[in-house]
Tab-separated table of C-alpha atoms and ligand atoms in Angstrom:
chain	number	residue	atom	x	y	z
A	1	MET	CA	9.461	25.627	-27.139
A	2	SER	CA	6.787	25.314	-29.827
A	3	GLU	CA	3.457	23.592	-29.248
A	4	GLN	CA	4.206	20.132	-27.849
A	5	LYS	CA	2.703	16.872	-29.029
A	6	LYS	CA	1.248	14.636	-26.330
A	7	LEU	CA	4.294	13.200	-24.626
A	8	ARG	CA	4.837	9.655	-23.427
A	9	PRO	CA	4.890	9.338	-19.616
A	10	ALA	CA	8.687	9.187	-19.221
A	11	SER	CA	9.005	12.484	-21.119
A	12	ALA	CA	5.907	14.067	-19.596
A	13	VAL	CA	7.269	13.826	-16.049
A	14	VAL	CA	10.461	15.553	-17.157
A	15	ALA	CA	8.733	18.312	-19.146
A	16	ALA	CA	5.690	19.081	-16.973
A	17	GLY	CA	5.548	21.720	-14.265
A	18	ARG	CA	8.193	24.048	-15.754
A	19	PRO	CA	7.923	27.859	-15.688
A	20	PRO	CA	6.927	29.640	-18.925
A	21	ILE	CA	9.875	30.273	-21.246
A	22	THR	CA	11.211	33.849	-21.099
A	23	ALA	CA	14.663	35.327	-21.692
A	24	ASP	CA	16.830	34.234	-18.736
A	25	GLY	CA	13.743	32.736	-17.146
A	26	GLU	CA	14.099	29.892	-14.698
A	27	LEU	CA	14.312	26.334	-16.017
A	28	ASN	CA	12.999	24.913	-12.751
A	29	PRO	CA	10.240	26.337	-10.587
A	30	SER	CA	11.466	28.163	-7.516
A	31	ILE	CA	10.592	27.191	-3.994
A	32	SER	CA	7.855	29.675	-3.250
A	33	LEU	CA	8.208	30.528	0.433
A	34	ASN	CA	5.131	32.711	0.828
A	35	SER	CA	2.245	32.547	3.215
A	36	THR	CA	0.395	35.204	1.239
A	37	PHE	CA	0.246	36.818	-2.195
A	38	HIS	CA	-0.533	40.372	-3.394
A	39	ALA	CA	-4.138	41.250	-4.183
A	40	PRO	CA	-6.017	41.214	-6.461
A	41	ASN	CA	-5.528	37.508	-7.034
A	42	GLU	CA	-7.025	34.063	-7.269
A	43	VAL	CA	-4.885	32.080	-4.817
A	44	GLY	CA	-4.546	34.727	-2.139
A	45	TYR	CA	-3.209	32.734	0.790
A	46	GLY	CA	-0.666	29.953	1.317
A	47	ARG	CA	-3.173	27.369	2.571
A	48	TYR	CA	-5.189	27.771	-0.638
A	49	GLY	CA	-2.406	27.397	-3.161
A	50	ASN	CA	1.300	27.725	-3.876
A	51	PRO	CA	3.184	27.920	-7.203
A	52	THR	CA	5.560	25.092	-6.186
A	53	TRP	CA	2.590	22.830	-5.406
A	54	SER	CA	1.118	23.720	-8.800
A	55	ALA	CA	4.291	22.665	-10.606
A	56	LEU	CA	4.237	19.275	-8.844
A	57	GLU	CA	0.498	18.918	-9.447
A	58	ASP	CA	1.054	19.512	-13.170
A	59	ALA	CA	3.725	16.798	-13.227
A	60	ILE	CA	1.468	14.282	-11.452
A	61	SER	CA	-1.444	15.196	-13.748
A	62	ALA	CA	0.810	14.550	-16.744
A	63	LEU	CA	1.030	10.943	-15.517
A	64	GLU	CA	-2.399	10.300	-14.047
A	65	GLY	CA	-4.541	12.504	-16.297
A	66	GLY	CA	-7.140	14.896	-14.876
A	67	ARG	CA	-6.227	17.574	-12.342
A	68	THR	CA	-4.267	16.968	-9.170
A	69	LEU	CA	-4.235	18.214	-5.582
A	70	VAL	CA	-1.215	17.557	-3.381
A	71	PHE	CA	-1.530	17.043	0.379
A	72	GLY	CA	0.848	16.878	3.336
A	73	SER	CA	0.879	13.044	3.265
A	74	GLY	CA	-0.815	10.115	1.590
A	75	MET	CA	-3.064	9.712	4.632
A	76	ALA	CA	-4.086	13.389	4.417
A	77	ALA	CA	-5.190	12.751	0.822
A	78	ILE	CA	-7.144	9.605	1.784
A	79	SER	CA	-8.744	11.391	4.759
A	80	ALA	CA	-9.922	14.203	2.469
A	81	VAL	CA	-11.771	11.633	0.335
A	82	PHE	CA	-13.469	9.953	3.296
A	83	ASN	CA	-14.352	13.341	4.800
A	84	ILE	CA	-16.617	14.232	1.888
A	85	LEU	CA	-18.732	11.083	2.259
A	86	PRO	CA	-22.184	11.633	3.761
A	87	ARG	CA	-22.850	10.238	7.238
A	88	GLY	CA	-23.802	6.560	7.098
A	89	ALA	CA	-22.360	6.081	3.586
A	90	VAL	CA	-21.695	2.456	2.676
A	91	VAL	CA	-18.197	1.917	1.306
A	92	THR	CA	-16.792	-1.228	-0.283
A	93	ALA	CA	-13.055	-1.524	0.345
A	94	SER	CA	-10.127	-3.925	0.033
A	95	LYS	CA	-9.851	-6.178	3.074
A	96	HIS	CA	-6.068	-5.982	2.743
A	97	GLY	CA	-4.531	-2.599	2.295
A	98	TYR	CA	-2.177	-0.006	3.656
A	99	SER	CA	-2.358	-0.310	7.449
A	100	GLY	CA	-3.070	3.423	7.914
A	101	THR	CA	-6.055	3.188	5.564
A	102	MET	CA	-7.286	0.067	7.359
A	103	SER	CA	-7.014	1.823	10.751
A	104	LEU	CA	-8.787	4.922	9.428
A	105	LEU	CA	-11.695	2.823	8.104
A	106	LYS	CA	-11.940	0.990	11.427
A	107	LYS	CA	-12.121	4.303	13.347
A	108	LEU	CA	-14.756	5.725	10.978
A	109	VAL	CA	-16.870	2.577	11.414
A	110	GLU	CA	-16.476	2.656	15.210
A	111	ALA	CA	-17.636	6.282	15.210
A	112	GLU	CA	-20.656	5.215	13.097
A	113	ARG	CA	-19.533	7.700	10.485
A	114	ILE	CA	-19.591	5.174	7.589
A	115	GLU	CA	-20.215	1.456	6.989
A	116	VAL	CA	-17.586	-0.670	5.269
A	117	ARG	CA	-17.947	-3.926	3.322
A	118	TYR	CA	-14.536	-5.578	3.092
A	119	VAL	CA	-13.761	-7.638	0.008
A	120	ASP	CA	-10.957	-9.664	-1.493
A	121	VAL	CA	-10.201	-7.378	-4.446
A	122	SER	CA	-8.698	-10.250	-6.434
A	123	ASN	CA	-12.112	-11.966	-6.440
A	124	THR	CA	-14.110	-9.934	-8.973
A	125	ASP	CA	-17.395	-11.768	-8.261
A	126	GLU	CA	-17.047	-11.024	-4.547
A	127	VAL	CA	-16.409	-7.331	-5.254
A	128	LEU	CA	-19.345	-7.037	-7.665
A	129	ALA	CA	-21.683	-8.804	-5.220
A	130	ALA	CA	-20.819	-6.238	-2.522
A	131	LEU	CA	-21.466	-3.199	-4.730
A	132	PRO	CA	-25.259	-2.717	-4.700
A	133	GLY	CA	-26.070	-0.040	-2.103
A	134	THR	CA	-22.469	1.169	-1.990
A	135	VAL	CA	-21.689	4.885	-2.319
A	136	MET	CA	-17.983	4.454	-2.930
A	137	LEU	CA	-15.577	1.674	-3.845
A	138	TRP	CA	-12.058	2.203	-2.480
A	139	LEU	CA	-9.545	-0.063	-4.157
A	140	GLU	CA	-5.916	-0.752	-3.622
A	141	SER	CA	-4.138	-2.806	-6.290
A	142	PRO	CA	-1.670	-4.380	-5.911
A	143	THR	CA	-2.585	-4.483	-2.235
A	144	ASN	CA	-0.133	-3.643	0.518
A	145	PRO	CA	1.414	-6.076	1.591
A	146	ALA	CA	-0.473	-9.130	0.261
A	147	MET	CA	0.209	-8.159	-3.376
A	148	GLU	CA	-3.282	-9.150	-4.546
A	149	VAL	CA	-4.310	-7.690	-7.889
A	150	ALA	CA	-7.817	-6.448	-8.690
A	151	ASP	CA	-9.133	-6.719	-12.236
A	152	LEU	CA	-9.351	-2.924	-12.350
A	153	PRO	CA	-10.931	-2.420	-15.815
A	154	ALA	CA	-13.696	-4.959	-15.060
A	155	ILE	CA	-14.407	-3.761	-11.529
A	156	ILE	CA	-14.237	-0.026	-12.263
A	157	GLY	CA	-16.450	-0.509	-15.335
A	158	ALA	CA	-19.084	-2.404	-13.329
A	159	ALA	CA	-19.047	0.133	-10.479
A	160	LYS	CA	-19.446	3.082	-12.838
A	161	MET	CA	-22.426	1.362	-14.544
A	162	MET	CA	-24.004	1.381	-11.073
A	163	ASN	CA	-23.076	5.037	-10.511
A	164	ILE	CA	-20.770	4.200	-7.632
A	165	GLY	CA	-17.823	6.518	-6.948
A	166	VAL	CA	-14.473	4.767	-7.409
A	167	GLY	CA	-11.161	5.709	-5.823
A	168	VAL	CA	-7.945	3.787	-6.450
A	169	ASP	CA	-4.841	3.929	-4.281
A	170	ASN	CA	-2.282	3.793	-7.096
A	171	THR	CA	0.800	3.955	-4.850
A	172	PHE	CA	2.203	0.455	-5.524
A	173	ALA	CA	1.790	0.436	-9.303
A	174	THR	CA	2.136	4.157	-10.117
A	175	ALA	CA	0.491	5.656	-13.185
A	176	LEU	CA	3.378	4.382	-15.302
A	177	ASN	CA	1.868	0.911	-14.952
A	178	GLN	CA	-1.867	1.567	-14.666
A	179	GLN	CA	-4.051	4.624	-15.103
A	180	PRO	CA	-7.206	4.400	-13.001
A	181	LEU	CA	-8.725	7.624	-14.405
A	182	ALA	CA	-8.431	6.325	-17.970
A	183	MET	CA	-10.245	3.167	-16.786
A	184	GLY	CA	-13.109	5.340	-15.492
A	185	ALA	CA	-12.203	5.787	-11.812
A	186	ASP	CA	-13.177	9.096	-10.192
A	187	ILE	CA	-10.026	9.447	-8.112
A	188	SER	CA	-6.485	8.148	-8.401
A	189	MET	CA	-4.562	8.587	-5.175
A	190	ASN	CA	-0.826	8.378	-4.525
A	191	SER	CA	1.327	8.334	-1.474
A	192	VAL	CA	3.844	10.650	-3.174
A	193	THR	CA	6.130	9.680	-0.284
A	194	LYS	CA	6.845	6.414	-2.113
A	195	PHE	CA	7.808	5.901	-5.775
A	196	LEU	CA	6.851	9.361	-7.090
A	197	SER	CA	9.290	11.263	-4.907
A	198	GLY	CA	11.511	8.192	-4.669
A	199	HIS	CA	14.225	9.164	-2.179
A	200	SER	CA	12.678	8.490	1.247
A	201	ASP	CA	13.071	12.141	2.225
A	202	VAL	CA	9.547	13.620	2.009
A	203	LEU	CA	5.995	12.735	2.973
A	204	MET	CA	3.262	13.834	0.613
A	205	GLY	CA	0.065	12.613	-0.997
A	206	SER	CA	-1.976	13.373	-4.093
A	207	LEU	CA	-5.486	13.027	-5.500
A	208	SER	CA	-6.127	13.243	-9.237
A	209	THR	CA	-9.582	13.469	-10.801
A	210	ASN	CA	-11.309	14.313	-14.093
A	211	ASP	CA	-14.456	15.479	-12.311
A	212	SER	CA	-14.372	19.245	-11.741
A	213	ALA	CA	-17.143	19.269	-9.094
A	214	LEU	CA	-15.325	16.546	-7.146
A	215	PHE	CA	-12.055	18.465	-7.556
A	216	THR	CA	-13.669	21.537	-5.977
A	217	ARG	CA	-14.975	19.540	-3.001
A	218	LEU	CA	-11.592	17.901	-2.420
A	219	GLU	CA	-9.824	21.247	-2.756
A	220	GLU	CA	-12.164	22.635	-0.113
A	221	GLN	CA	-11.189	19.720	2.144
A	222	ARG	CA	-7.544	20.673	1.700
A	223	LYS	CA	-8.242	24.327	2.464
A	224	LEU	CA	-10.288	23.624	5.561
A	225	GLY	CA	-8.512	20.487	6.774
A	226	GLY	CA	-5.243	22.348	6.313
A	227	ALA	CA	-3.201	19.195	5.597
A	228	ILE	CA	-1.027	21.022	3.073
A	229	PRO	CA	2.502	20.165	1.919
A	230	GLY	CA	5.439	22.502	2.435
A	231	PRO	CA	6.853	24.277	-0.637
A	232	PHE	CA	10.321	22.769	-0.080
A	233	GLU	CA	8.906	19.234	0.167
A	234	SER	CA	6.907	19.874	-3.020
A	235	TRP	CA	10.075	20.938	-4.791
A	236	LEU	CA	11.907	17.813	-3.608
A	237	ALA	CA	9.038	15.618	-4.793
A	238	LEU	CA	9.083	17.370	-8.184
A	239	ARG	CA	12.822	16.812	-8.438
A	240	GLY	CA	12.235	13.156	-7.570
A	241	ILE	CA	9.439	12.588	-10.076
A	242	ARG	CA	11.698	13.683	-12.961
A	243	THR	CA	13.519	10.338	-12.667
A	244	LEU	CA	10.459	8.195	-11.908
A	245	ALA	CA	10.478	6.268	-15.185
A	246	ILE	CA	14.153	5.351	-15.106
A	247	ARG	CA	14.024	4.412	-11.391
A	248	MET	CA	10.943	2.260	-11.906
A	249	LYS	CA	12.524	0.549	-14.881
A	250	GLN	CA	15.580	-0.487	-12.889
A	251	SER	CA	13.676	-1.419	-9.730
A	252	GLN	CA	11.109	-3.484	-11.629
A	253	GLU	CA	13.761	-5.360	-13.592
A	254	SER	CA	15.572	-6.213	-10.344
A	255	ALA	CA	12.315	-7.064	-8.545
A	256	LEU	CA	11.433	-9.672	-11.167
A	257	GLU	CA	14.897	-11.198	-10.946
A	258	LEU	CA	14.885	-11.259	-7.129
A	259	ALA	CA	11.336	-12.659	-6.982
A	260	ASP	CA	12.386	-15.453	-9.323
A	261	ARG	CA	15.504	-16.292	-7.271
A	262	LEU	CA	13.561	-16.097	-3.993
A	263	SER	CA	10.953	-18.503	-5.361
A	264	LYS	CA	13.730	-21.064	-5.917
A	265	HIS	CA	15.450	-20.557	-2.558
A	266	PRO	CA	15.149	-23.546	-0.204
A	267	LYS	CA	14.381	-21.344	2.817
A	268	VAL	CA	11.550	-19.473	1.094
A	269	ALA	CA	8.039	-20.931	1.327
A	270	LYS	CA	6.048	-18.508	-0.791
A	271	VAL	CA	6.697	-15.429	-2.961
A	272	ARG	CA	4.141	-12.888	-4.124
A	273	TYR	CA	5.076	-10.637	-7.033
A	274	PRO	CA	2.508	-10.069	-9.790
A	275	GLY	CA	5.269	-10.013	-12.412
A	276	LEU	CA	6.242	-13.643	-11.748
A	277	PRO	CA	4.569	-15.908	-14.319
A	278	SER	CA	3.847	-18.403	-11.496
A	279	ASP	CA	2.134	-15.773	-9.303
A	280	PRO	CA	-1.612	-16.382	-8.774
A	281	HIS	CA	-2.348	-12.785	-9.844
A	282	HIS	CA	-0.056	-12.652	-12.883
A	283	GLU	CA	-2.766	-13.426	-15.443
A	284	THR	CA	-5.038	-10.662	-14.132
A	285	ALA	CA	-2.175	-8.174	-13.783
A	286	LYS	CA	-0.822	-8.686	-17.270
A	287	LYS	CA	-4.224	-7.915	-18.803
A	288	PHE	CA	-3.847	-4.226	-17.978
A	289	MET	CA	-0.582	-3.471	-16.114
A	290	LYS	CA	2.418	-2.332	-18.182
A	291	SER	CA	4.851	-3.639	-15.591
A	292	PHE	CA	4.403	-4.866	-12.039
A	293	GLY	CA	6.025	-2.484	-9.605
A	294	ALA	CA	8.975	-3.086	-7.304
A	295	VAL	CA	7.478	-4.530	-4.116
A	296	ILE	CA	7.750	-8.242	-3.331
A	297	SER	CA	6.362	-10.070	-0.351
A	298	PHE	CA	7.585	-13.495	0.731
A	299	GLU	CA	7.274	-15.985	3.561
A	300	ILE	CA	10.179	-18.007	4.882
A	301	HIS	CA	10.153	-21.576	6.182
A	302	GLY	CA	10.597	-20.306	9.722
A	303	THR	CA	9.083	-18.495	12.664
A	304	PRO	CA	8.349	-14.759	12.939
A	305	ALA	CA	11.486	-14.515	15.108
A	306	ASP	CA	13.468	-16.086	12.253
A	307	ALA	CA	11.990	-13.520	9.847
A	308	ASP	CA	13.112	-10.745	12.211
A	309	LYS	CA	16.616	-12.245	12.252
A	310	VAL	CA	16.730	-12.257	8.462
A	311	CYS	CA	15.624	-8.611	8.217
A	312	GLY	CA	18.141	-7.613	10.872
A	313	ALA	CA	21.020	-9.444	9.186
A	314	SER	CA	21.173	-7.544	5.901
A	315	THR	CA	23.982	-5.067	5.346
A	316	LEU	CA	22.807	-3.355	2.134
A	317	ILE	CA	19.012	-3.570	2.473
A	318	SER	CA	17.788	-1.473	5.409
A	319	GLN	CA	15.304	-2.895	7.877
A	320	ALA	CA	12.740	-0.106	7.786
A	321	THR	CA	9.138	0.495	6.865
A	322	SER	CA	8.091	2.393	3.723
A	323	LEU	CA	8.839	1.641	0.100
A	324	GLY	CA	9.460	3.169	-3.297
A	325	GLY	CA	12.854	4.759	-2.644
A	326	VAL	CA	16.152	4.362	-4.489
A	327	GLU	CA	17.334	2.329	-1.497
A	328	SER	CA	15.979	-1.172	-0.872
A	329	LEU	CA	14.060	-1.687	2.370
A	330	TRP	CA	12.517	-4.720	4.019
A	331	GLU	CA	10.691	-5.603	7.190
A	332	ARG	CA	8.474	-8.254	8.750
A	333	ARG	CA	5.085	-6.562	8.430
A	334	HIS	CA	3.667	-7.944	11.667
A	335	ARG	CA	6.190	-5.996	13.720
A	336	TRP	CA	3.367	-3.431	13.409
A	337	SER	CA	0.311	-4.203	15.513
A	338	ALA	CA	-1.935	-2.451	12.965
A	339	GLU	CA	-1.132	-5.064	10.308
A	340	SER	CA	-4.134	-7.186	9.313
A	341	PRO	CA	-4.447	-10.540	11.176
A	342	SER	CA	-4.891	-12.353	7.849
A	343	ILE	CA	-1.380	-11.351	6.736
A	344	PRO	CA	1.010	-14.211	7.693
A	345	GLU	CA	3.108	-13.524	10.807
A	346	ASN	CA	6.385	-14.273	9.046
A	347	LEU	CA	5.675	-12.322	5.842
A	348	ILE	CA	8.538	-10.046	4.790
A	349	ARG	CA	7.864	-7.102	2.465
A	350	LEU	CA	10.785	-6.074	0.280
A	351	SER	CA	10.859	-2.776	-1.606
A	352	VAL	CA	13.455	-3.080	-4.346
A	353	GLY	CA	15.594	0.000	-4.981
A	354	ILE	CA	18.058	0.776	-7.753
A	355	GLU	CA	21.192	-0.879	-6.330
A	356	ASP	CA	22.990	-3.510	-8.422
A	357	VAL	CA	20.806	-6.602	-8.415
A	358	GLU	CA	23.771	-8.915	-7.698
A	359	ASP	CA	24.633	-6.961	-4.535
A	360	LEU	CA	20.978	-7.155	-3.487
A	361	TRP	CA	20.844	-10.890	-4.080
A	362	ALA	CA	24.115	-11.486	-2.217
A	363	ASP	CA	22.667	-9.563	0.746
A	364	ILE	CA	19.362	-11.470	0.694
A	365	ASP	CA	21.018	-14.856	0.308
A	366	SER	CA	23.428	-14.170	3.156
A	367	ALA	CA	20.646	-12.812	5.440
A	368	LEU	CA	18.577	-15.961	4.797
A	369	GLY	CA	21.524	-17.933	6.220
A	370	TYR	CA	21.118	-16.277	9.627
A	371	TYR	CA	18.491	-18.686	10.962
B	401	LIG	C1	2.427	4.674	2.479
B	401	LIG	C2	1.104	4.408	1.885
B	401	LIG	C3	0.006	5.240	2.162
B	401	LIG	C4	0.084	6.415	3.122
B	401	LIG	O1	0.936	7.401	2.674
B	401	LIG	P1	1.729	8.403	3.682
B	401	LIG	O2	2.423	9.284	2.724
B	401	LIG	O3	2.620	7.545	4.526
B	401	LIG	O4	0.701	9.078	4.500
B	401	LIG	C5	-1.199	4.951	1.550
B	401	LIG	N1	-1.329	3.894	0.719
B	401	LIG	C6	-0.303	3.068	0.438
B	401	LIG	C7	-0.518	1.923	-0.480
B	401	LIG	C8	0.943	3.290	1.012
B	401	LIG	O5	1.960	2.452	0.742
């Protein structure tokens, strides 16, 4: 292949992370099952690096920009970031967010390791007012599972003017829809477990950054924390990311259609999907998001027990936690005790997969008839 022009994201994820071209060389990277490598060398040992990780990291970097480190899970990646904060650091963070992140922050505060100011990320004035004295701003947008949208360009810009470190959990949107590093963020994080790998068969996380000193500190966290991915899982995630653009396209198209139909259903009280023109966050989202992801949350006119009945009554959509796979999943979020008290008890989160949208709607409509 001759020198390539800068590729668009859908092509970049297919082309990136391939071995160099040689006669009869491999088209795909191999699964490098090695705990060690011959000296003299740079990587040296399997906790420091692995060629299959590197291939996946190149593919994620092709989307996010910067350089990428992969970890054994999304939480391992987030923990690495919080581990490099100095003792007593003040962090501003989304008050709604992934329940694991929320639990981690709570534990770090209880241990007097850091201080956290919680903000409604969809209220830019509230976020900006919390920033003075903050060392790091940790954003999630759209938030899990409230689907609030932060005005990322405005907030990241203001935080960087104040020299505050900014990390964005980009899991719900993916870099196909928004690129935090291009907006000035220091770190873009993904739970690779979700849309990037896309088949609900691996757990993995990633951190991407343009800042080489920060990269080195995070890499050291991975080496010493040891929360590394397996080579086979990395290969599966790389195989999954090749189809990210086409999966997202289908899932997003169906999500918009289902959100619209849900919003008109007599048993549904409220729908949150930033792609719906009637959604309170649509105006903000459309300023900078290319499309709006494939997660919907909605509340029924009914009790939490009714919501459980609905989720248990589907035959195509699985009642299970997680999101971002080819298969649609839903659950009542408060079946988890770690879910934030300000999330409604009967809220159902639906992750839209790539099944035929009419089969999905038939399943949803029939399940809503079960209470
Ligand atoms: C799932 C998820 C995580 C955690 O990722 P794991 O791979 O499960 O550790 C973090 N943030 C968001 C938004 C998630 O959905």
